């Protein structure tokens, strides 16, 4: 913002050497915690994020429950050491907003009507933040739900697209997030052709939004495959164990 | 933790009625799907604030007031004024608003309005610096929801921009180490006139500017803030449900069109009729 | 307070041109909000205050309810922009005290035994403050209760009296409130000859308190008439509407 | 939000008994309607505080302690010391006091005591300035309710004034830019000796200095603080119910009379027997 | 800590003239409050501490209750004026920890299985602090429990032992607490030979801990006698009263 | 207020099973009573922290991270750096951990770890002073409990000391009134390698390093922190129940022995295999 940061090298590569439509290296592991019913860990760039799921379980106090479906509770939280400057562990306004945004993005994936009067708790802990934490967190949370054996309408993966130095790019890193012109996080389910998370900050024209949207769909489809692989690995491990 | 909201139970009958009407491109209050409610703007409602506007969008009433102060700038933006948007869902406006610390809905609302103003650069914050690194103007935009009949976002953006548009800034002079307030004032300059357009979806049909019963019946809403140059500065899907990419693109088009109209109406008093 | 503020001009008029026993211009409107069961708006001098009433409704959680009557909840709150310096929206100690004082002043007016186990919520929002907000707020809240159709033992209007530059005055404005010697807010029901709100700050002799009390009774009787007029207007409007 | 308080259920029988007694001008503990309970004052109870007093009013026990510090004055009173009154309704004093942030009752109590001291100008705050605009004395008066048998207000005013009356102020000297504490002390001077008189009303009858069961049975109470010169510096009706103007005037008279007596008893140790 | 504080005079006496194994003057009074079911007051050195007990009473909300025994709630709190610098009345992290430590030290003394589904509240208020407040508070709280007529497995008294200027001492005063090498608060029941509170801060060798432990046992046995005397006095007063 | 904790109901059967095993000096996971679980330490897990370590003690997972900053020293220790230990019982680690402000368990944990480090003088805080009274280093040690299978205390001490042991301190230079960060770093020096040993008691039998089901079944636990020179710097009985003095002395002996072993394993990577 105002500073002369160059987001592209002379050969058109991004600050971390990627092409415009290239995702950062991603590492996903499902079933990483012993107490949680379901859990998943994701590394995307330098992001390190854990997601865990507890439930469905009885909703207490009762007045929060719904007679026809299960409710979701979701907490997105950043560890105090996840950012360059230490962050207070108390939830910031941003974390409160993102907890809601992520709950809204996860809710349409869950077959909530199968578990009336119950609650599912979803915890997303950012251990290290490197731009795009809400998206990586969602990608992990979906897997934690699947790992918990909760029936889903489908998986969804999320990825930020946006604009940096005038170009539409995929999977913004920390620098592009801070100094770019626009940031548009998107969660997408390819089977149902449905977007469950859609936000945009910054400035883009209609045409640029359309172009970014199309990049996001391709990127989340790639991530979808990694999700499936991670689940497959998880279940094959379980099979070996039994 | 964010928890699945408990909407007041809308009778199945009422929701069915909305569906039936939508199938015929009609709405419960007689509007067509892409018709906005009437807007009234009362500028300068609160004399003690440097700028204020009371906006009525149908039965939704939002009061925005701007308080101007002096503050130390943030360390990472030593040359920029400070803009803070705060929304209060005042309990007299609705039985669902409770007194207490800001709810996630109010945080969400204030952050969306903040983005709409900040990202569109409606206010040139670098023009609000008095002494770099030491003293800058602070603008507190307080949104006060007085009556809630749906679509708080669009009404709040309109109220905020109107309040900012008439804000009188006290002039300060630097005297050695001290900063002194003078009796003179200058007008805060608006660099843009952003408007937000909110759509409520029910079974893949949608309406613009939903009233409260439409909001409750809907699967989710999408808000888009459009700048005067037709570019977008904020988008947000709010609530559960899924939207197809095709629909998003359709909404972008709608918003450019509808935004032009809305801008003219919403900021008529600021611009003398020219959006 | 130590500063040389003159509260009277040479012809004995107050800073805003009023006589000692003269009220500020008052504008009252009943039924101004669509969601609340009852509402009222008052302007008194530069005060701008809204009051709204919800209820009677089921008292939840149940343990707050009373078996023989309805309970009241009351919140007096000042908007952040209502004062010269921006006020934090979190309730101050003063606002907490006044919420209690106003609840206590409203409670004897309500026929609470008609609605056992229920609760009535009263919200008073000061949009602009100009001295005497608790009194103007009470005057509006009584009307909001009436507008909500809640049976009352009677109306009550409130007004601050006090002492400024040695003289007993009625309806103190902001300057007189700040720089005067004493401030005595009073709510009075003329039919039952009952005071429901009585406070005094500052210094007055027994005789001065008596004199102020007598001024307050006359003033609140005038305001009582305005309350009745505002209710009449409200109901005639409703009649026209139907 | 303030909510109708839930008083412990007093059996109808007990309330009837109080009524019956009052009709004969008698009270449950044998006092006459305008008779105060016995008062004991123990000065200097807490050695770590610069001033303190433990007051017992019947079974009601209030400990007041004054801590003296140095602070930056408020911007609007750069030449005045700071006085802060804080009341803790300590849960060991009553089953109705709960641990946690200050309740409205405790806020009300501390604000009434604050007014009684501040408005009566018992402390000359302008004498507590060290360097104008930069350094003033701060006086924290902490009220600690240890046992609750009614009439906290009167007991708290007595405890606070007694604690202030023996407060030792450390002397400070200004050395260039710095302020240094010396080993010397001076006595805080009391300019007045205010007392509060509280009356509990039941069916238009009233008693002074209500004990707890009288407080619970009453419709409301009225407190009046009287200065040494018989003028009033604080009045407060507390609780529901209505009082007629005639009764208020009657209470003013009563308070002047009773105040003289109470002042002599309450501040005997401070004044050597002369109120 | 780094300062040259001498904790012993040339004749080997401590700063307050005591011998190594000598307790400070102790004054105990049981039954000092009128509303509480049980209460006790202790002075130990300049410590002045009140303890009060309410209960057993119905545990509300119900979900906190236990079906087979009564639960305890305990609050250790320091008055704002109890320390040299004024302390905020909001509970500090230290006070939260000590509330838990004291609850854990009191719980094994109470015959909790006699009162299923109930709760006992224990309040400890430090009016003046002079080192060893948790121990003196516990000594008083045990007496308040007994005064409330709650069946106990036995009494317990508590005392801090520790190391100051290289010597093992009993009942540390404020100076020894601050400038000494180690502080070890211990609550001990002589009949059951049981320690219910054990903490240690600072540095001590195994042998030093053993020596301190032995001093603590002797000291708490002395205090146990004072507890019994205080209860005897309380009950004889009650007998006289009836 | 501290309230009797509600432990998950362990079936009577399971508790009996633990008792039966203990009577034979056996444990539920096959360990002998004084056998520690296996420990894995991953240094530098969080690159954004100046030092960090992820410790797995059986299924218990604790992440410790050190953030280094600059702060004004406390008034009573103007020449010392600031050490703050904070523990978060993150709700994803256990169904019994709830989001919200620090619970008493988390406060207790962080304060015990703080004492273990501070009293053992593992960090020489006086070496962390930059300008006396004005600028010192601050070390924030954040403990993040990620998976909870008992014995958080021992795991947290190990994680904290490991994280501190690899902490890179940015060098600062004093230039006139200002303090400037340089590009250079130095290693924080550990003066000691304390370890905590935690024992769980059931019917006067005890085991070291309890797993979660042992913790739940136990009457209480005792933790003891031993320095490299075999002296103790922190002891804490936690939970109800009574322990005899004889048993305490026995634990002191055990802890010296077991501490030696544990230190070698826990800090192998820091010390190159020599505890």
PDB file of C-alpha atoms in Angstrom, chain A residues 163 168 184 200 203-214, chain B residues 224-227 229-233 235 245-246 248-257:
ATOM      1  CA  UNK A 163      -5.045  -9.252  -8.423  1.00  0.00           C
ATOM      2  CA  UNK A 168      -4.924 -12.035 -11.908  1.00  0.00           C
ATOM      3  CA  UNK A 184     -11.014 -13.026  -3.384  1.00  0.00           C
ATOM      4  CA  UNK A 200     -13.773 -10.021  -2.178  1.00  0.00           C
ATOM      5  CA  UNK A 203     -10.702  -3.394  -6.500  1.00  0.00           C
ATOM      6  CA  UNK A 204     -11.540  -5.458  -9.566  1.00  0.00           C
ATOM      7  CA  UNK A 205     -13.652  -4.870 -12.629  1.00  0.00           C
ATOM      8  CA  UNK A 206     -16.452  -7.234 -13.594  1.00  0.00           C
ATOM      9  CA  UNK A 207     -14.196  -8.859 -16.172  1.00  0.00           C
ATOM     10  CA  UNK A 208     -11.389  -9.324 -13.658  1.00  0.00           C
ATOM     11  CA  UNK A 209     -13.742 -10.926 -11.145  1.00  0.00           C
ATOM     12  CA  UNK A 210     -14.925 -13.326 -13.843  1.00  0.00           C
ATOM     13  CA  UNK A 211     -11.376 -14.233 -14.791  1.00  0.00           C
ATOM     14  CA  UNK A 212     -10.401 -14.733 -11.143  1.00  0.00           C
ATOM     15  CA  UNK A 213     -13.472 -16.883 -10.581  1.00  0.00           C
ATOM     16  CA  UNK A 214     -12.483 -19.146 -13.421  1.00  0.00           C
TER      17      UNK A 214
ATOM     18  CA  UNK B 224     -21.611  -6.432  -3.821  1.00  0.00           C
ATOM     19  CA  UNK B 225     -20.250  -2.930  -3.484  1.00  0.00           C
ATOM     20  CA  UNK B 226     -19.815  -1.023  -6.737  1.00  0.00           C
ATOM     21  CA  UNK B 227     -17.722   2.092  -7.175  1.00  0.00           C
ATOM     22  CA  UNK B 229     -16.478   3.662 -12.120  1.00  0.00           C
ATOM     23  CA  UNK B 230     -18.478   0.381 -12.053  1.00  0.00           C
ATOM     24  CA  UNK B 231     -15.641  -1.590 -10.526  1.00  0.00           C
ATOM     25  CA  UNK B 232     -16.200  -3.721  -7.449  1.00  0.00           C
ATOM     26  CA  UNK B 233     -14.568  -3.084  -4.101  1.00  0.00           C
ATOM     27  CA  UNK B 235     -18.224  -8.868  -2.350  1.00  0.00           C
ATOM     28  CA  UNK B 245     -20.336 -19.366 -10.666  1.00  0.00           C
ATOM     29  CA  UNK B 246     -22.825 -18.544 -13.426  1.00  0.00           C
ATOM     30  CA  UNK B 248     -22.201 -14.797  -9.516  1.00  0.00           C
ATOM     31  CA  UNK B 249     -21.397 -13.461 -12.962  1.00  0.00           C
ATOM     32  CA  UNK B 250     -25.045 -12.606 -13.474  1.00  0.00           C
ATOM     33  CA  UNK B 251     -25.066 -10.662 -10.199  1.00  0.00           C
ATOM     34  CA  UNK B 252     -21.970  -8.709 -11.238  1.00  0.00           C
ATOM     35  CA  UNK B 253     -23.867  -7.479 -14.292  1.00  0.00           C
ATOM     36  CA  UNK B 254     -27.015  -6.684 -12.327  1.00  0.00           C
ATOM     37  CA  UNK B 255     -25.013  -4.777  -9.760  1.00  0.00           C
ATOM     38  CA  UNK B 256     -23.374  -2.509 -12.305  1.00  0.00           C
ATOM     39  CA  UNK B 257     -26.792  -1.606 -13.737  1.00  0.00           C
TER      40      UNK B 257
END
